[in-house]
Amino acid sequence: MATGQTLRELEAKNEEQYDKILKETHLTDHPSAFDNALKQFDRAAKLLKLAPNQVAVIKEPRRVTEVKLPVRMDDGSIEVFTGYRVQHNVALGPAKGGVRFHPDVDVEEVKALAFWMTYKCAVVGIPMGGGKGGVVVDPRKLSQGELERLARRYFAEMIDLFGPDKDIPAPDVNTNPQIMAWFMDTYSMHHQEFLPAVVTGKPIELGGSAGRAAATAQGMVYCVHRTVEHLGMDLSKLTVAVQGFGNAGSYAAKLLHQDGCTIQAISDIDGAFFSEQGIDPEMAIAHVKENGTLKDFEKVAKVEKMRDPMKLLELPVDLLIPAALENQVTEANAPRVQAKIIAECANGPLTPEADDILEKKKTFIIPDILCNAGGVTVSYLEWVQNRMGYYWSEERIQEDLKRIMDNAFQNVLETSLHNKVPMRTAAFIFSIQRVCHASELRGLYA
Ligand code: NAD
């Protein structure tokens, strides 16, 4: 998270100034993402009246691995990076979850992301458990060759953990199909076999699935369709703000624009851009393709650059889509959030304190473990196709994705209405029951 680094820099300054800046920059001091994830779990576990034995088995990660990754840089020097893989729970199947490359990755963040994967797979009914990986690195500072050597070394160091029936990585922040291709090649060369099912989110030419690139956003869009029906709103009249313009955010803007929504704001790490009349996402995507970032977008499009990018979260739009990192809406800025619906494309963008504030304001939150589950759903379909060696059409994938997402949304909505709890707690109630039941059926080994 950008927050961690900023905080470390700020710590040097005096106490009073530090507190003031914390407030102004909306940072709170300072539960980890994993603390927040456990709070979410506890809320549902309490309502389910889980026994301590059940909680003990399904709450904490099963395995946490840290590795050091020496990589030869282009200038001949060696730099040592730190990498993690966390397998949270594998009661329902092999661990599944992305690998993040980011300077603020730490073990608590990876534990949280792996935890959310366990319950995300269970919400959509995928026969897989939760995993996640990360490398502490700013990939923007690496050449393509350095990036490849780092990716391969990460996979090589973890090679015994990974496998089509053990643990299957995928892309996350700052990782992409090319990096998945290097992962797959490293594993296949090691085993001297073509083993595409060890990783998903691959390029189509190497066993990737039709529809995977847009899947996370497409799944979110299906959830938004169901939400709008439930709330009696008009989809084509929605105004939208999207934070983050990578895989999840750019497709989110594009697909909702195709639905007739007005995309009033977008942002990435280099800035936020606003237009009341609406931004053309295709133009923004072309700009990012050419420049690698939204930087200077105001010079080519009729948009205003926002002075404070965090204010994007507080715009008076109907639909807010956080699609960047964790802990973006906290108790500090939640009172100023005006959106009627929040669709969490990112993992963990709202803290539990923000949830409480927004619940009082009757904001409809589509929680991450449901909202962004389209990504892992099509990853699962990719894995199935790899194992069959037979590939489905885009139409077939879309049909399955829509059916799975609609079904999951309906299950969570019904749980929410029946128990009179917010959608997040409902999603955990529903998924914890699945994981718990599978754990009990398996029993304890030895
Ligand atoms: P990505 O690397 O493709 O894009 C991340 C985007 O966020 C970039 O545009 C980056 O500039 C922007 N960003 C980073 N820090 C920011 C900040 N402080 N303010 C505004 N923008 C910022 O990553 P992605 O795959 O799109 O993942 C985004 C989120 O979606 C993550 O939380 C990820 O875990 C979640 N997610 C992704 C997938 C997937 O399939 N890619 C699936 C489920 C969930």
XYZ file of C-alpha atoms and ligand atoms in Angstrom:
490
model
C 0.000 0.000 0.000
C 1.114 3.494 -0.719
C -0.011 4.261 2.828
C 2.777 2.218 4.445
C 5.521 4.041 2.653
C 4.016 7.464 3.249
C 3.643 6.701 6.918
C 7.262 5.635 7.236
C 8.336 8.892 5.644
C 6.026 10.843 7.875
C 7.235 9.204 11.052
C 10.345 11.342 10.945
C 8.249 14.460 11.440
C 6.990 15.701 14.765
C 3.964 14.126 16.427
C 1.489 16.943 15.932
C 2.272 17.449 12.301
C 2.084 13.679 11.818
C -1.424 13.510 13.286
C -2.554 16.417 11.155
C -1.207 14.853 7.968
C -2.756 11.502 8.890
C -6.129 13.185 9.098
C -5.672 15.112 5.901
C -4.476 12.126 3.936
C -7.271 9.961 5.326
C -4.880 7.437 6.868
C -5.712 5.733 10.119
C -3.177 4.525 12.629
C -3.242 1.577 11.810
C -4.704 -1.956 11.744
C -3.230 -4.171 9.017
C -5.286 -5.503 6.124
C -5.258 -8.882 7.865
C -6.617 -7.351 11.104
C -9.440 -5.882 9.046
C -10.074 -9.208 7.321
C -10.319 -10.972 10.685
C -12.780 -8.379 11.934
C -14.970 -9.104 8.929
C -14.714 -12.823 9.678
C -15.574 -12.341 13.344
C -18.755 -10.427 12.562
C -20.103 -13.339 10.530
C -18.685 -16.076 12.778
C -20.444 -14.533 15.761
C -23.816 -14.603 13.997
C -23.170 -18.183 12.907
C -22.284 -19.073 16.505
C -19.262 -21.046 15.326
C -17.578 -23.210 17.953
C -13.998 -22.228 18.886
C -12.707 -25.446 17.277
C -14.321 -24.539 13.970
C -12.928 -21.012 14.094
C -9.451 -22.300 14.927
C -9.367 -24.447 11.798
C -10.618 -21.964 9.206
C -9.516 -18.510 10.353
C -5.718 -18.372 10.213
C -3.554 -19.232 7.179
C -2.391 -22.813 6.808
C 1.064 -21.973 5.465
C 3.066 -18.747 5.192
C 6.270 -18.845 3.143
C 8.869 -16.105 2.813
C 11.772 -16.332 0.383
C 14.741 -14.192 -0.564
C 15.201 -13.707 -4.299
C 18.657 -12.728 -5.568
C 18.392 -11.268 -9.055
C 21.168 -10.133 -11.371
C 20.451 -6.581 -12.492
C 21.349 -5.237 -15.934
C 24.419 -3.417 -14.544
C 25.870 -6.683 -13.190
C 24.990 -6.030 -9.528
C 22.829 -8.432 -7.516
C 19.709 -7.221 -5.742
C 17.896 -9.391 -3.205
C 14.077 -9.105 -3.176
C 11.631 -10.576 -0.661
C 8.744 -12.760 -1.821
C 5.772 -14.356 -0.065
C 3.215 -17.042 -0.726
C 0.394 -17.654 1.705
C -1.940 -20.641 1.485
C -4.866 -19.747 3.669
C -7.257 -22.694 3.477
C -7.432 -25.678 1.134
C -10.504 -27.508 2.440
C -12.417 -27.010 -0.816
C -9.527 -27.583 -3.236
C -6.049 -26.388 -4.245
C -5.019 -22.874 -3.179
C -5.861 -20.206 -5.768
C -4.867 -16.561 -5.921
C -2.773 -13.922 -7.611
C 0.775 -12.694 -7.158
C 1.256 -8.972 -6.515
C 4.424 -7.010 -7.322
C 4.394 -3.801 -5.272
C 6.851 -1.898 -3.036
C 4.441 -1.961 -0.081
C 3.703 -5.692 -0.105
C 4.132 -7.192 3.359
C 3.216 -10.497 4.921
C 0.100 -9.143 6.653
C -1.237 -7.861 3.350
C -0.590 -11.196 1.615
C -2.275 -13.062 4.491
C -5.339 -10.844 4.112
C -5.460 -11.326 0.360
C -5.152 -15.127 0.750
C -7.893 -15.102 3.404
C -10.248 -13.209 1.066
C -9.490 -15.758 -1.686
C -10.674 -18.633 0.515
C -14.049 -17.015 1.051
C -14.272 -15.608 -2.477
C -13.939 -19.083 -4.024
C -16.557 -20.344 -1.569
C -19.009 -17.509 -2.366
C -19.042 -18.410 -6.056
C -18.869 -22.153 -5.416
C -15.503 -22.814 -7.045
C -13.780 -26.005 -5.812
C -10.630 -24.185 -4.731
C -9.096 -22.724 -1.600
C -7.372 -19.433 -0.883
C -3.822 -18.401 -1.692
C -1.943 -15.249 -2.550
C 1.611 -14.172 -3.277
C 3.606 -11.010 -3.355
C 7.027 -9.602 -4.083
C 8.305 -6.389 -2.506
C 9.347 -4.497 -5.613
C 8.467 -1.476 -7.690
C 8.344 -3.085 -11.129
C 8.360 0.317 -12.796
C 12.026 0.551 -11.812
C 12.987 -2.767 -13.490
C 13.879 -3.446 -17.113
C 11.944 -6.190 -18.905
C 14.922 -8.537 -18.476
C 15.172 -7.840 -14.725
C 11.431 -8.366 -14.363
C 11.633 -11.740 -16.127
C 14.564 -12.908 -13.956
C 12.710 -11.828 -10.797
C 9.485 -13.578 -11.865
C 11.296 -16.808 -12.714
C 13.310 -16.761 -9.480
C 10.129 -16.230 -7.449
C 8.469 -19.216 -9.088
C 11.599 -21.366 -8.817
C 11.987 -20.648 -5.093
C 8.357 -21.702 -4.508
C 8.292 -24.544 -7.020
C 7.381 -27.262 -4.504
C 4.414 -25.266 -3.244
C 2.893 -24.714 -6.668
C 1.154 -27.266 -8.886
C -2.153 -27.756 -10.748
C -3.522 -29.707 -7.767
C -1.678 -27.749 -5.061
C -1.606 -24.019 -5.595
C -2.375 -22.077 -8.776
C -1.274 -18.416 -9.047
C -2.764 -15.725 -11.299
C -2.205 -12.013 -12.028
C -2.783 -9.292 -9.444
C -1.505 -5.723 -9.056
C 1.440 -5.105 -11.429
C 1.528 -8.673 -12.763
C 0.094 -9.653 -16.140
C -0.247 -12.452 -18.745
C 3.433 -12.143 -19.751
C 4.544 -12.760 -16.163
C 2.132 -15.719 -15.979
C 3.773 -17.093 -19.147
C 7.204 -16.899 -17.447
C 5.791 -18.623 -14.345
C 4.290 -21.391 -16.469
C 7.473 -21.827 -18.498
C 9.643 -22.011 -15.355
C 7.411 -24.729 -13.898
C 7.098 -26.635 -17.205
C 10.871 -26.594 -17.826
C 11.528 -27.785 -14.284
C 9.172 -30.744 -14.755
C 10.058 -31.235 -18.446
C 6.353 -31.273 -19.339
C 3.885 -28.705 -20.704
C 1.885 -27.874 -17.577
C -0.322 -24.846 -18.292
C -2.784 -25.585 -15.439
C -0.191 -24.457 -12.849
C -1.116 -20.829 -13.441
C -4.091 -18.883 -14.851
C -4.384 -15.518 -16.559
C -1.950 -16.725 -19.232
C -1.853 -15.366 -22.787
C -4.490 -17.093 -24.967
C -1.709 -18.617 -27.124
C -0.388 -20.542 -24.091
C -3.680 -21.900 -22.790
C -5.253 -18.718 -21.456
C -9.042 -18.510 -21.512
C -11.230 -16.362 -23.692
C -12.763 -13.689 -21.487
C -10.134 -13.831 -18.690
C -8.747 -10.316 -19.261
C -12.136 -8.648 -18.699
C -13.464 -11.237 -16.229
C -12.974 -9.367 -12.941
C -14.736 -6.261 -14.230
C -17.366 -8.294 -16.092
C -18.274 -10.150 -12.903
C -18.575 -6.806 -11.092
C -20.825 -5.505 -13.884
C -23.164 -8.494 -13.474
C -23.347 -7.670 -9.750
C -24.120 -4.027 -10.569
C -26.928 -5.127 -12.927
C -28.524 -7.197 -10.154
C -28.024 -4.373 -7.624
C -29.658 -1.797 -9.845
C -32.641 -4.129 -10.370
C -32.860 -4.722 -6.625
C -32.748 -1.006 -5.824
C -35.062 -0.030 -8.691
C -32.520 2.264 -10.347
C -31.896 2.898 -14.047
C -28.555 1.427 -15.171
C -28.108 3.771 -18.128
C -28.526 6.820 -15.896
C -25.781 5.884 -13.420
C -22.859 8.228 -12.880
C -19.645 6.413 -11.993
C -16.203 7.073 -10.473
C -13.440 4.477 -10.813
C -10.281 4.515 -8.680
C -7.441 2.564 -10.337
C -7.138 2.087 -14.091
C -5.350 -1.236 -14.490
C -6.886 -4.564 -15.420
C -9.913 -4.281 -13.135
C -10.521 -0.513 -13.330
C -10.080 0.050 -17.062
C -12.409 -2.810 -18.020
C -14.877 -1.648 -15.357
C -15.041 1.816 -16.942
C -15.231 0.399 -20.456
C -18.001 -2.128 -19.769
C -20.163 0.291 -17.764
C -19.726 2.927 -20.481
C -21.029 0.320 -22.954
C -24.045 -0.076 -20.651
C -24.764 3.637 -21.062
C -23.406 4.797 -17.688
C -21.570 8.128 -17.465
C -17.994 7.651 -16.263
C -17.366 10.940 -14.477
C -13.985 10.178 -12.916
C -11.059 7.805 -13.304
C -7.665 7.674 -11.619
C -4.413 5.809 -11.373
C -1.239 6.188 -9.365
C -0.346 9.314 -11.365
C -3.570 11.280 -10.883
C -7.354 11.543 -10.994
C -9.417 13.024 -13.834
C -12.983 14.341 -13.831
C -15.589 15.317 -16.382
C -19.208 15.970 -15.477
C -20.313 15.133 -19.037
C -18.386 11.881 -18.981
C -15.007 10.414 -19.910
C -14.539 8.118 -22.897
C -12.804 5.050 -21.387
C -11.529 3.897 -24.797
C -9.603 7.162 -25.095
C -8.147 6.682 -21.606
C -7.215 3.068 -22.406
C -5.462 4.193 -25.597
C -3.593 6.855 -23.577
C -2.418 4.246 -21.042
C -1.428 1.868 -23.825
C 0.769 4.544 -25.340
C 2.209 6.058 -22.131
C 1.903 3.307 -19.526
C -0.100 5.665 -17.269
C -2.949 8.224 -17.196
C -0.380 10.991 -16.594
C -1.082 14.062 -18.782
C -4.525 12.717 -19.783
C -5.892 16.247 -19.225
C -3.704 17.402 -22.130
C -5.427 15.132 -24.649
C -9.004 14.831 -23.334
C -11.671 17.242 -22.108
C -11.119 16.374 -18.460
C -10.078 18.222 -15.352
C -7.137 16.938 -13.316
C -8.245 16.698 -9.668
C -5.973 18.429 -7.175
C -6.423 15.694 -4.570
C -6.910 12.259 -6.199
C -8.445 10.882 -2.979
C -11.386 13.271 -3.491
C -12.499 10.965 -6.310
C -13.871 8.715 -3.574
C -16.090 11.531 -2.305
C -17.686 12.631 -5.587
C -21.496 12.788 -5.759
C -21.799 9.803 -8.123
C -24.282 6.913 -8.025
C -21.640 4.214 -8.257
C -18.129 4.233 -6.808
C -15.697 1.529 -7.926
C -12.489 1.240 -5.912
C -10.200 -0.802 -8.187
C -6.725 -0.103 -6.773
C -5.596 -1.092 -3.276
C -6.748 -1.775 0.291
C -7.845 0.718 2.962
C -8.939 3.524 0.655
C -12.200 4.331 2.426
C -11.644 4.587 6.160
C -13.406 6.165 9.120
C -11.679 9.430 8.124
C -13.258 9.846 4.682
C -16.308 7.509 4.825
C -18.552 10.283 6.226
C -17.904 12.247 3.035
C -18.534 9.376 0.585
C -21.696 10.154 -1.384
C -22.083 7.184 -3.740
C -25.289 5.158 -3.398
C -23.561 1.944 -4.478
C -19.951 0.855 -3.924
C -18.730 -2.040 -6.062
C -15.444 -3.350 -4.673
C -13.325 -4.398 -7.633
C -10.264 -4.055 -5.397
C -9.697 -6.359 -2.438
C -10.213 -4.758 0.951
C -10.741 -1.139 -0.168
C -13.058 -0.381 2.791
C -12.084 -0.777 6.446
C -14.623 -2.242 8.927
C -15.020 1.228 10.462
C -15.879 2.652 7.033
C -18.398 -0.180 6.590
C -20.158 0.852 9.799
C -20.387 4.487 8.749
C -21.630 3.621 5.261
C -24.159 1.138 6.578
C -25.770 3.935 8.582
C -25.906 5.987 5.388
C -27.597 2.994 3.662
C -24.878 2.771 1.010
C -25.287 -0.508 -0.874
C -21.881 -2.213 -0.777
C -21.133 -5.105 -3.114
C -18.309 -6.712 -1.125
C -15.005 -7.690 -2.725
C -15.336 -11.425 -2.115
C -18.478 -11.361 -4.277
C -17.926 -8.324 -6.491
C -14.502 -9.163 -7.949
C -14.970 -12.951 -7.993
C -15.394 -12.935 -11.791
C -11.589 -13.047 -12.076
C -11.149 -16.246 -10.131
C -14.253 -17.723 -11.760
C -12.799 -17.455 -15.258
C -9.404 -18.515 -13.863
C -11.130 -21.686 -12.703
C -12.656 -22.136 -16.170
C -9.160 -21.642 -17.637
C -7.779 -24.342 -15.324
C -10.591 -26.735 -16.331
C -9.880 -26.110 -20.049
C -6.135 -26.662 -19.506
C -6.832 -29.998 -17.872
C -9.163 -31.103 -20.681
C -6.964 -29.704 -23.432
C -10.169 -28.396 -25.038
C -11.035 -24.717 -25.283
C -14.419 -23.011 -25.076
C -15.686 -20.001 -27.006
C -15.986 -16.541 -25.467
C -19.806 -16.972 -25.548
C -19.587 -20.173 -23.514
C -17.324 -18.506 -20.936
C -19.639 -15.489 -20.647
C -22.633 -17.758 -20.173
C -20.925 -19.625 -17.321
C -19.572 -16.440 -15.731
C -22.980 -14.751 -15.778
C -24.735 -17.792 -14.370
C -22.179 -18.211 -11.571
C -22.114 -14.511 -10.641
C -25.920 -14.100 -10.757
C -26.330 -17.182 -8.603
C -23.749 -15.997 -6.065
C -25.274 -12.515 -5.941
C -28.734 -13.984 -5.339
C -27.430 -16.264 -2.549
C -25.701 -13.357 -0.802
C -28.652 -10.994 -1.238
C -31.053 -13.579 0.198
C -28.709 -14.228 3.132
C -28.494 -10.477 3.705
C -32.269 -9.952 3.635
C -32.998 -13.064 5.696
C -30.487 -12.229 8.455
C -30.900 -8.446 8.191
C -27.152 -7.966 7.802
C -25.101 -5.979 5.252
C -24.008 -7.712 2.051
C -20.421 -8.197 3.314
C -21.447 -10.041 6.436
C -23.925 -12.037 4.354
C -21.183 -13.034 1.908
C -19.044 -14.241 4.822
C -21.963 -16.078 6.466
C -22.632 -17.897 3.209
C -19.009 -18.740 2.414
C -17.854 -19.576 5.951
C -20.589 -22.200 6.122
C -19.272 -23.817 2.936
C -15.649 -23.837 4.118
C -16.608 -25.062 7.584
C -18.730 -27.868 6.205
C -15.953 -29.033 3.862
C -13.438 -28.899 6.733
C -15.675 -30.987 8.948
C -16.317 -33.559 6.223
C -12.568 -33.930 5.703
C -11.805 -34.132 9.408
C -8.275 -33.890 10.763
C -5.355 -35.730 9.186
C -3.322 -37.779 11.665
P -3.246 -3.452 -11.998
O -1.836 -3.478 -11.606
O -3.625 -3.899 -13.371
O -3.829 -1.974 -11.789
C -3.732 -1.280 -10.581
C -4.159 0.154 -10.855
O -4.256 0.872 -9.627
C -3.154 0.909 -11.713
O -3.852 1.729 -12.626
C -2.408 1.784 -10.702
O -1.828 2.935 -11.265
C -3.561 2.097 -9.769
N -3.160 2.589 -8.467
C -2.192 2.137 -7.647
N -2.141 2.882 -6.534
C -3.124 3.810 -6.659
C -3.578 4.868 -5.854
N -3.021 5.123 -4.667
N -4.637 5.630 -6.293
C -5.210 5.373 -7.483
N -4.809 4.389 -8.298
C -3.779 3.622 -7.880
O -4.037 -4.295 -10.897
P -5.473 -4.990 -11.021
O -5.248 -6.395 -11.405
O -6.390 -4.133 -11.802
O -5.900 -5.023 -9.474
C -6.549 -3.902 -8.866
C -7.308 -4.399 -7.647
O -8.245 -5.401 -8.063
C -6.443 -5.076 -6.575
O -6.997 -4.833 -5.318
C -6.573 -6.547 -6.917
O -6.291 -7.377 -5.819
C -8.034 -6.579 -7.314
N -8.390 -7.750 -8.122
C -7.816 -7.972 -9.325
C -8.181 -9.109 -10.048
C -7.617 -9.412 -11.405
O -8.075 -10.363 -12.028
N -6.687 -8.634 -11.931
C -9.120 -9.996 -9.526
C -9.709 -9.709 -8.302
C -9.332 -8.578 -7.609
